[in-house]
Coordinates of C-alpha atoms in Angstrom, one line a residue:
M240 CA 137.6 51.4 103.0
Q241 CA 135.6 54.6 102.7
H242 CA 131.7 54.1 104.2
D243 CA 128.6 56.8 103.2
E244 CA 126.0 54.9 104.8
V245 CA 127.8 54.2 108.5
I246 CA 129.0 57.7 108.8
W247 CA 125.4 58.8 108.0
Q248 CA 124.6 57.2 111.2
V249 CA 127.4 57.9 113.5
I250 CA 126.1 61.8 112.8
R251 CA 123.2 62.1 113.2
H252 CA 121.9 59.7 115.9
N253 CA 125.0 60.2 118.3
H254 CA 127.1 63.7 117.7
C255 CA 127.8 66.4 114.9
S256 CA 129.8 69.1 115.4
F257 CA 128.8 70.6 113.2
M258 CA 124.9 70.0 114.1
A259 CA 122.6 72.6 115.2
K260 CA 119.1 72.0 116.6
I261 CA 116.6 74.1 116.5
T262 CA 113.0 74.2 117.4
T263 CA 112.2 74.8 113.7
G264 CA 114.9 72.2 111.9
N265 CA 118.5 70.4 111.8
F266 CA 120.8 72.9 110.7
C267 CA 124.4 72.0 109.7
R268 CA 126.7 75.2 110.2
N269 CA 129.8 73.9 107.9
P270 CA 131.3 75.7 105.7
Y271 CA 131.0 73.0 102.1
N272 CA 127.7 72.2 103.2
I273 CA 125.7 73.3 99.6
T274 CA 122.4 73.4 101.1
G275 CA 122.6 74.7 104.9
V276 CA 120.1 71.8 106.0
C277 CA 121.5 68.9 107.8
N278 CA 119.9 65.9 106.8
R279 CA 121.9 62.3 104.2
S280 CA 121.6 64.0 100.5
S281 CA 123.5 67.8 102.1
C282 CA 125.9 66.3 104.7
P283 CA 129.5 66.8 103.3
L284 CA 130.8 64.7 105.2
A285 CA 129.2 61.3 104.4
N286 CA 129.0 61.9 100.9
S287 CA 132.5 60.4 98.8
R288 CA 130.9 62.4 96.3
Y289 CA 129.7 65.7 96.6
A290 CA 129.7 69.2 94.8
T291 CA 129.2 72.9 96.0
I292 CA 129.6 77.2 96.0
R293 CA 132.1 79.3 98.4
D294 CA 133.0 82.9 97.9
H295 CA 136.6 84.1 98.6
D296 CA 137.2 87.8 98.4
G297 CA 134.2 88.0 95.7
V298 CA 135.3 85.5 93.8
F299 CA 133.0 83.0 93.9
Y300 CA 134.5 78.8 93.4
L301 CA 133.6 76.0 93.0
Y302 CA 134.5 72.9 94.9
M303 CA 134.5 69.2 93.9
K304 CA 135.5 65.9 95.7
T305 CA 135.4 62.2 94.3
I306 CA 136.1 59.3 95.9
E307 CA 139.7 58.7 94.3
R308 CA 141.2 60.7 96.5
A309 CA 139.6 60.1 100.4
H310 CA 143.2 59.3 101.1
K311 CA 144.4 62.8 100.2
P312 CA 143.1 64.7 102.7
N313 CA 145.3 67.7 101.6
E314 CA 143.8 67.0 98.3
L315 CA 140.8 66.2 98.7
W316 CA 139.0 68.9 97.0
E317 CA 139.5 69.8 93.8
R318 CA 138.5 73.5 92.9
V319 CA 137.5 75.8 90.1
K320 CA 137.3 79.8 89.5
L321 CA 134.0 80.5 88.1
P322 CA 133.6 84.5 86.0
R323 CA 132.3 87.1 86.9
N324 CA 129.7 86.7 84.3
Y325 CA 126.3 84.5 85.8
E326 CA 125.5 83.3 82.3
K327 CA 129.6 82.1 82.3
A328 CA 129.4 80.6 85.6
L329 CA 126.3 78.0 84.5
E330 CA 128.2 76.7 82.1
I331 CA 130.9 76.1 83.6
I332 CA 128.4 74.1 86.6
D333 CA 127.5 72.3 83.8
K334 CA 130.8 71.4 82.0
H335 CA 132.6 70.3 85.3
L336 CA 128.9 68.2 86.6
M337 CA 127.4 66.9 83.3
Y338 CA 127.2 62.7 84.7
W339 CA 126.9 64.0 88.7
P340 CA 124.1 63.9 90.4
K341 CA 120.9 65.6 89.8
F342 CA 119.8 67.8 92.9
L343 CA 124.2 68.6 93.5
V344 CA 124.0 70.5 89.5
H345 CA 120.3 72.2 91.0
K346 CA 121.7 72.9 94.4
A347 CA 125.4 74.1 93.4
K348 CA 123.5 76.4 90.1
Q349 CA 120.5 77.8 93.0
R350 CA 123.4 78.5 95.3
L351 CA 125.4 80.7 92.5
T352 CA 122.1 82.5 91.9
K353 CA 121.6 83.8 95.5
M354 CA 125.3 84.2 95.8
T355 CA 125.6 87.1 92.7
Q356 CA 121.9 88.9 94.7
M357 CA 123.5 89.1 97.6
R358 CA 126.5 90.6 96.6
I359 CA 124.9 93.1 94.3
R360 CA 122.9 93.8 97.0
M361 CA 125.9 94.4 98.5
R362 CA 127.7 96.9 96.1
K363 CA 124.1 99.2 96.0
L364 CA 124.5 99.0 99.8
A365 CA 127.9 100.3 100.1
L366 CA 127.3 103.1 97.3
K367 CA 124.5 104.5 99.9
T368 CA 124.9 107.1 102.6
R369 CA 123.6 105.7 105.6
E370 CA 123.9 106.1 109.2
K371 CA 126.5 104.8 111.5
I372 CA 126.3 103.9 114.8
M373 CA 128.6 104.2 117.4
T374 CA 128.4 103.3 120.9
T375 CA 129.9 105.3 123.4
P376 CA 131.3 104.2 126.4
R377 CA 131.0 104.6 129.4
K378 CA 134.1 102.9 131.3
E379 CA 136.0 105.9 129.6
I380 CA 134.1 108.6 130.7
K381 CA 133.9 108.2 133.2
R382 CA 137.3 107.4 133.7
E383 CA 137.8 110.8 132.0
S384 CA 135.1 112.9 134.2
R385 CA 137.7 111.8 136.9
R386 CA 140.4 112.2 135.9
E387 CA 138.9 116.1 135.0
K388 CA 138.0 116.9 138.1
K389 CA 140.8 115.6 140.3
A390 CA 143.0 117.8 137.8
E391 CA 141.0 121.1 138.2
T392 CA 141.5 120.4 142.1
A393 CA 145.8 119.9 142.1
A394 CA 145.2 123.0 139.6
E395 CA 142.6 125.4 142.8
L396 CA 145.3 124.6 145.3
D397 CA 148.2 125.3 143.9
K398 CA 147.1 128.9 143.1
S399 CA 146.1 129.2 146.7
I400 CA 148.6 128.1 147.5
E401 CA 151.3 130.6 144.9
K402 CA 148.7 133.6 146.5
E403 CA 148.7 132.6 150.0
L404 CA 153.2 132.8 149.4
L405 CA 153.2 135.8 147.4
E406 CA 151.1 137.5 150.2
R407 CA 153.6 136.4 152.5
L408 CA 155.9 137.6 150.2
N409 CA 154.5 141.2 149.8
G410 CA 154.1 141.6 153.7
G411 CA 157.6 140.9 154.7
L412 CA 157.1 137.9 156.3
Y413 CA 160.1 136.1 154.3
G414 CA 162.7 139.0 155.5
D415 CA 165.1 140.2 153.1
I416 CA 166.5 137.3 151.6
H417 CA 164.3 133.8 150.3
N418 CA 165.1 130.9 148.2
I419 CA 162.4 130.6 145.8
L420 CA 162.2 128.6 142.8
P421 CA 163.6 129.5 139.3
N422 CA 160.3 128.8 137.5
Y423 CA 158.2 131.3 139.4
F424 CA 161.2 134.2 140.0
N425 CA 161.0 134.6 136.4
K426 CA 157.8 134.5 136.2
I427 CA 158.3 137.2 138.6
L428 CA 160.0 139.1 136.7
D429 CA 158.2 138.6 133.9
E430 CA 155.2 140.1 135.4
N431 CA 156.9 143.5 136.4
E432 CA 158.5 144.4 133.7
L433 CA 155.4 143.7 131.8
H434 CA 153.6 146.6 133.9
A435 CA 156.0 149.3 134.0
V436 CA 156.0 149.0 130.3
S437 CA 152.6 149.7 130.3
D438 CA 153.5 152.3 133.4
D439 CA 156.1 154.4 130.6
D440 CA 153.4 154.7 128.4
D441 CA 150.9 156.3 130.3
V442 CA 153.0 158.8 130.6
V443 CA 153.0 161.7 127.4
Q444 CA 156.5 162.1 126.7
E445 CA 157.3 165.9 125.3
P446 CA 158.5 165.5 121.6
E447 CA 162.7 166.2 121.4
I448 CA 163.3 169.8 119.2
E449 CA 166.1 169.7 116.9
Y450 CA 168.8 172.5 115.6
V451 CA 170.2 171.7 112.0
Q452 CA 171.3 173.6 109.9
G453 CA 170.5 175.1 106.7
Y454 CA 170.8 176.4 103.0
D455 CA 173.6 174.1 102.1
D456 CA 172.3 171.8 100.1
L457 CA 170.4 174.2 97.4
E458 CA 174.0 175.9 97.5
E459 CA 175.3 172.7 96.9
E460 CA 172.8 173.4 94.1
D461 CA 172.8 176.4 93.1
D462 CA 177.1 175.7 92.6
I463 CA 177.0 172.9 90.9
E464 CA 174.7 174.2 88.4
D465 CA 176.8 177.1 87.3
F466 CA 179.5 174.9 87.2
G467 CA 178.3 172.8 84.7
G468 CA 176.8 175.7 83.0
F469 CA 180.2 177.0 82.5
A470 CA 181.9 174.4 81.4
I471 CA 178.7 174.0 78.6
D472 CA 179.2 176.9 77.4
E473 CA 182.2 176.9 76.2
S474 CA 181.8 174.6 74.7
L475 CA 179.6 175.4 72.9
K476 CA 181.2 179.0 72.4
N477 CA 184.9 177.1 71.0
N478 CA 182.4 175.1 68.7
D479 CA 180.7 177.9 67.3
D480 CA 184.2 179.5 66.6
A481 CA 185.5 176.5 63.9
P482 CA 184.9 176.0 59.9
E483 CA 180.9 174.7 59.8
E484 CA 183.1 173.2 56.7
E485 CA 185.0 171.1 58.1
E486 CA 183.3 168.6 59.9
D487 CA 185.8 166.1 60.7
M488 CA 186.8 168.9 63.3
D489 CA 182.9 168.8 64.5
T490 CA 182.8 165.3 65.7
V491 CA 186.6 165.5 67.1
D492 CA 185.4 168.7 69.3
R493 CA 181.9 166.4 70.7
K494 CA 184.0 164.0 71.8
R495 CA 185.8 166.5 73.6
L496 CA 183.0 167.7 74.9
K497 CA 180.7 165.1 75.8
I498 CA 184.0 163.2 77.6
G499 CA 185.1 167.3 79.8
S500 CA 181.2 166.6 80.8
E501 CA 181.1 163.5 82.4
S502 CA 184.8 164.4 84.1
A503 CA 183.4 168.0 84.9
H504 CA 180.2 165.5 86.8
R505 CA 182.1 163.4 88.8
K506 CA 184.5 165.8 90.0
V507 CA 181.3 167.6 91.0
E508 CA 180.4 164.6 92.8
E509 CA 183.7 164.1 94.7
D510 CA 183.3 167.8 95.5
E511 CA 180.0 167.2 97.3
P512 CA 181.1 164.4 100.2
R513 CA 184.6 166.6 100.7
K514 CA 182.7 170.2 100.3
S515 CA 179.7 169.0 103.5
K516 CA 182.2 167.7 105.9
K517 CA 183.7 171.3 105.7
K518 CA 182.4 173.4 108.0
A519 CA 181.0 176.4 107.5
R520 CA 184.5 179.5 108.1
V521 CA 184.2 183.3 109.4
L522 CA 186.4 186.1 108.4
V523 CA 187.4 188.8 111.0
E524 CA 189.4 191.9 110.4
V525 CA 190.6 193.8 112.8
E526 CA 192.3 197.4 112.6
N527 CA 195.0 198.9 114.8
E528 CA 194.9 202.9 115.3
D529 CA 199.1 203.1 115.5
A530 CA 199.2 200.8 112.4
S531 CA 197.4 200.8 109.3
E532 CA 197.6 197.4 108.7
R533 CA 194.8 195.8 108.3
Q534 CA 194.8 191.8 109.6
R535 CA 192.5 189.3 108.7
E536 CA 191.3 185.8 110.5
T537 CA 189.4 183.1 110.0
F538 CA 187.8 180.8 112.0

């Protein structure tokens, strides 16, 4: 059996884990406390009939506790979701807390108004652009600076060692046979190739002179024009000789002309590469004194 007065005497005078004593007064850290002050009327542990309002991710809920559910800790609080509209939320509070003490009804409405105002201010602040203060971790900065210094010293040491070894190698201290790492060997070869390419670019090269056979293209074009014109002239002469009255014969002759001209152009196109491949021939005549015969030879 639950006795509220006994519970309050134990909590108030002996020990309470939710109590926070300050010079201005005693406050309560219990999330179900409706006012946040540690006193008899607003203590959620010492009152078997209690009501409060809580916020879950921007949604307000009305929590109610009755003595009939005191023997069921898992069902001790009854929760009712409140709408976003302030007036409708007040109506729901009046409906569910109709026969409850006026102190709890008044404090529940007061807590609802404060929480709605806080939600409005949070939305306004979220819309504004504000400067974000970032902390500078000193330990990480010091650690990174030490690592950078060590990396710089190691790089300088490697470069100095490499430079000294190259000077000894160029001076002939190690003789003709050397054991060099492949990475450094390839690096040296690439540098030598770059130097060689730059030297070759500096040297001015004389342009090469070439001799090309001329007038072959012009002669071939003249031959093609003569051949095509000859075929067309013959066809025109044949058409002039034909009688004008016979229209059927004219159509036949035109078709023949087209076929002949197309075949002539094809032959010319086929003969062009053959002519280009053939070499120029020279005709030589030789006369003998004893005989009146002439000998001709081609080269």
